[in-house]
Amino acid sequence: MKAKVHVFLKPGVLDVQGKAVEQALHGLGWNGVEHVRVGKTIEFDLKSGDKAAAEAEVKAMCEKLLANTVIESYRVELA
Amino acid sequence: MKAKVHVFLKPGVLDVQGKAVEQALHGLGWNGVEHVRVGKTIEFDLKSGDKAAAEAEVKAMCEKLLANTVIESYRVELA
């Protein structure tokens, strides 16, 4: 099973990387760009037949390692 | 218009971050995890009415700044 985890900073947390990218884009002339947010996407294969069990497992991985749940939120996709 | 850019290392390029995450997950007992790949997702608002023009513009941003096209590939989503 293919798992995809999208990790983004929670709204309200200053996205320093996003600000830097936004300023760089403006500096290159793309002034129509606003509210840039930069996040992580983690993809992997998971040996698990059962989708519900796999979802629970991936959520546990997020809580433990893949996301810093104090400042980040995550979304799990299974395919 | 909402733009989303997914940037991943090209196949064949060693994903050091992915390897580190994979080993950490194995260390925590999740041995069913394989082929971990870590990428970036950049989201932003774009002041542009026309979808085709916006797509071309975002691709130009990727080529110029958002992706290192020597080792990374990117995918653009517009909504």
Tab-separated table of C-alpha atoms in Angstrom:
chain	number	residue	atom	x	y	z
A	1	MET	CA	0.000	0.000	0.000
A	2	LYS	CA	1.223	3.495	-0.891
A	3	ALA	CA	1.062	6.059	1.942
A	4	LYS	CA	1.396	9.797	1.564
A	5	VAL	CA	1.689	12.183	4.509
A	6	HIS	CA	1.306	15.925	4.013
A	7	VAL	CA	2.750	17.977	6.873
A	8	PHE	CA	2.112	21.712	7.132
A	9	LEU	CA	2.616	24.343	9.789
A	10	LYS	CA	-0.555	25.120	11.701
A	11	PRO	CA	-2.290	28.388	10.764
A	12	GLY	CA	-0.935	31.187	12.952
A	13	VAL	CA	2.567	29.722	13.144
A	14	LEU	CA	5.020	31.983	11.304
A	15	ASP	CA	6.129	30.196	8.126
A	16	VAL	CA	9.657	31.573	7.772
A	17	GLN	CA	10.405	29.411	4.747
A	18	GLY	CA	7.194	30.555	3.109
A	19	LYS	CA	8.053	34.203	3.739
A	20	ALA	CA	11.513	33.708	2.231
A	21	VAL	CA	10.097	32.058	-0.900
A	22	GLU	CA	7.455	34.805	-1.210
A	23	GLN	CA	10.077	37.571	-1.036
A	24	ALA	CA	12.305	35.766	-3.528
A	25	LEU	CA	9.404	35.385	-5.974
A	26	HIS	CA	8.555	39.067	-5.575
A	27	GLY	CA	12.186	39.908	-6.148
A	28	LEU	CA	12.079	37.963	-9.412
A	29	GLY	CA	9.065	39.979	-10.530
A	30	TRP	CA	6.185	37.658	-9.599
A	31	ASN	CA	4.260	40.172	-7.493
A	32	GLY	CA	0.920	38.400	-7.871
A	33	VAL	CA	2.013	35.722	-5.391
A	34	GLU	CA	0.605	35.807	-1.836
A	35	HIS	CA	0.361	33.632	1.288
A	36	VAL	CA	3.176	31.227	0.391
A	37	ARG	CA	3.271	28.146	2.658
A	38	VAL	CA	5.930	25.463	2.477
A	39	GLY	CA	5.257	21.954	3.770
A	40	LYS	CA	6.657	18.429	3.599
A	41	THR	CA	5.302	15.421	1.750
A	42	ILE	CA	6.494	12.010	2.862
A	43	GLU	CA	5.731	9.047	0.620
A	44	PHE	CA	6.409	5.385	1.371
A	45	ASP	CA	5.267	1.828	0.782
A	46	LEU	CA	3.589	0.040	3.669
A	47	LYS	CA	3.315	-3.745	3.949
A	48	SER	CA	-0.230	-3.887	5.230
A	49	GLY	CA	-3.339	-5.308	3.632
A	50	ASP	CA	-5.963	-3.659	5.777
A	51	LYS	CA	-6.626	0.038	4.990
A	52	ALA	CA	-8.039	0.957	8.397
A	53	ALA	CA	-5.124	-0.634	10.242
A	54	ALA	CA	-2.686	1.035	7.863
A	55	GLU	CA	-4.296	4.449	8.453
A	56	ALA	CA	-4.050	4.023	12.207
A	57	GLU	CA	-0.440	2.929	11.874
A	58	VAL	CA	0.537	5.916	9.707
A	59	LYS	CA	-1.218	8.301	12.101
A	60	ALA	CA	0.818	6.805	14.937
A	61	MET	CA	3.993	7.387	12.888
A	62	CYS	CA	2.966	11.018	12.398
A	63	GLU	CA	2.274	11.550	16.084
A	64	LYS	CA	5.583	9.928	17.049
A	65	LEU	CA	7.997	11.068	14.347
A	66	LEU	CA	6.832	12.533	11.057
A	67	ALA	CA	5.130	15.666	12.383
A	68	ASN	CA	5.832	17.993	15.284
A	69	THR	CA	2.211	18.129	16.392
A	70	VAL	CA	2.829	21.211	18.573
A	71	ILE	CA	3.248	23.422	15.514
A	72	GLU	CA	2.408	21.150	12.590
A	73	SER	CA	-0.739	19.451	11.315
A	74	TYR	CA	-0.729	16.403	9.029
A	75	ARG	CA	-2.986	14.687	6.522
A	76	VAL	CA	-2.712	11.016	5.583
A	77	GLU	CA	-3.521	9.637	2.124
A	78	LEU	CA	-3.544	5.896	1.398
A	79	ALA	CA	-3.742	4.410	-2.078
B	1	MET	CA	-6.303	31.118	-7.747
B	2	LYS	CA	-4.692	28.546	-5.419
B	3	ALA	CA	-1.445	27.002	-6.695
B	4	LYS	CA	0.238	23.912	-5.302
B	5	VAL	CA	3.709	22.781	-6.346
B	6	HIS	CA	4.966	19.309	-5.394
B	7	VAL	CA	8.747	18.981	-5.619
B	8	PHE	CA	10.440	15.592	-5.346
B	9	LEU	CA	13.915	14.279	-5.978
B	10	LYS	CA	14.221	12.562	-9.342
B	11	PRO	CA	14.291	8.735	-9.248
B	12	GLY	CA	17.887	7.563	-8.903
B	13	VAL	CA	18.961	10.535	-6.801
B	14	LEU	CA	19.821	9.356	-3.279
B	15	ASP	CA	17.137	10.635	-0.906
B	16	VAL	CA	19.178	11.077	2.262
B	17	GLN	CA	16.243	12.506	4.200
B	18	GLY	CA	14.072	9.608	3.093
B	19	LYS	CA	16.695	7.102	4.234
B	20	ALA	CA	16.961	8.810	7.632
B	21	VAL	CA	13.179	8.762	8.123
B	22	GLU	CA	13.029	5.112	7.025
B	23	GLN	CA	15.706	4.063	9.533
B	24	ALA	CA	14.041	6.067	12.305
B	25	LEU	CA	10.686	4.393	11.595
B	26	HIS	CA	12.350	0.977	11.601
B	27	GLY	CA	14.030	1.895	14.873
B	28	LEU	CA	10.613	2.677	16.348
B	29	GLY	CA	9.354	-0.731	15.301
B	30	TRP	CA	7.584	0.035	12.029
B	31	ASN	CA	9.479	-2.468	9.884
B	32	GLY	CA	6.788	-2.694	7.204
B	33	VAL	CA	7.837	0.698	5.820
B	34	GLU	CA	9.849	0.815	2.571
B	35	HIS	CA	11.012	3.284	-0.092
B	36	VAL	CA	10.515	6.450	1.979
B	37	ARG	CA	10.757	9.627	-0.118
B	38	VAL	CA	10.575	13.147	1.316
B	39	GLY	CA	9.515	16.083	-0.855
B	40	LYS	CA	8.346	19.675	-0.575
B	41	THR	CA	4.901	21.110	-1.155
B	42	ILE	CA	4.630	24.841	-1.785
B	43	GLU	CA	1.191	26.404	-1.680
B	44	PHE	CA	0.310	29.998	-2.542
B	45	ASP	CA	-2.381	32.296	-3.886
B	46	LEU	CA	-1.864	33.695	-7.370
B	47	LYS	CA	-3.595	36.810	-8.664
B	48	SER	CA	-4.372	35.545	-12.135
B	49	GLY	CA	-7.698	34.900	-13.803
B	50	ASP	CA	-6.554	32.737	-16.654
B	51	LYS	CA	-5.663	29.113	-15.760
B	52	ALA	CA	-3.342	28.487	-18.710
B	53	ALA	CA	-1.385	31.687	-18.095
B	54	ALA	CA	-1.204	30.872	-14.384
B	55	GLU	CA	0.117	27.371	-15.118
B	56	ALA	CA	2.823	28.751	-17.391
B	57	GLU	CA	3.726	31.341	-14.773
B	58	VAL	CA	4.008	28.760	-11.964
B	59	LYS	CA	6.117	26.494	-14.165
B	60	ALA	CA	8.451	29.430	-14.800
B	61	MET	CA	8.691	29.974	-11.032
B	62	CYS	CA	9.596	26.307	-10.607
B	63	GLU	CA	12.263	26.408	-13.282
B	64	LYS	CA	13.750	29.590	-11.842
B	65	LEU	CA	13.413	29.157	-8.067
B	66	LEU	CA	11.139	26.553	-6.531
B	67	ALA	CA	12.831	23.412	-7.864
B	68	ASN	CA	16.433	22.488	-8.575
B	69	THR	CA	15.638	20.908	-11.923
B	70	VAL	CA	19.028	19.150	-12.080
B	71	ILE	CA	18.014	16.736	-9.315
B	72	GLU	CA	14.352	17.526	-8.669
B	73	SER	CA	11.123	17.131	-10.619
B	74	TYR	CA	7.972	19.145	-9.922
B	75	ARG	CA	4.224	18.894	-10.455
B	76	VAL	CA	1.889	21.898	-10.560
B	77	GLU	CA	-1.719	21.823	-9.339
B	78	LEU	CA	-4.065	24.784	-9.809
B	79	ALA	CA	-7.448	25.117	-8.140
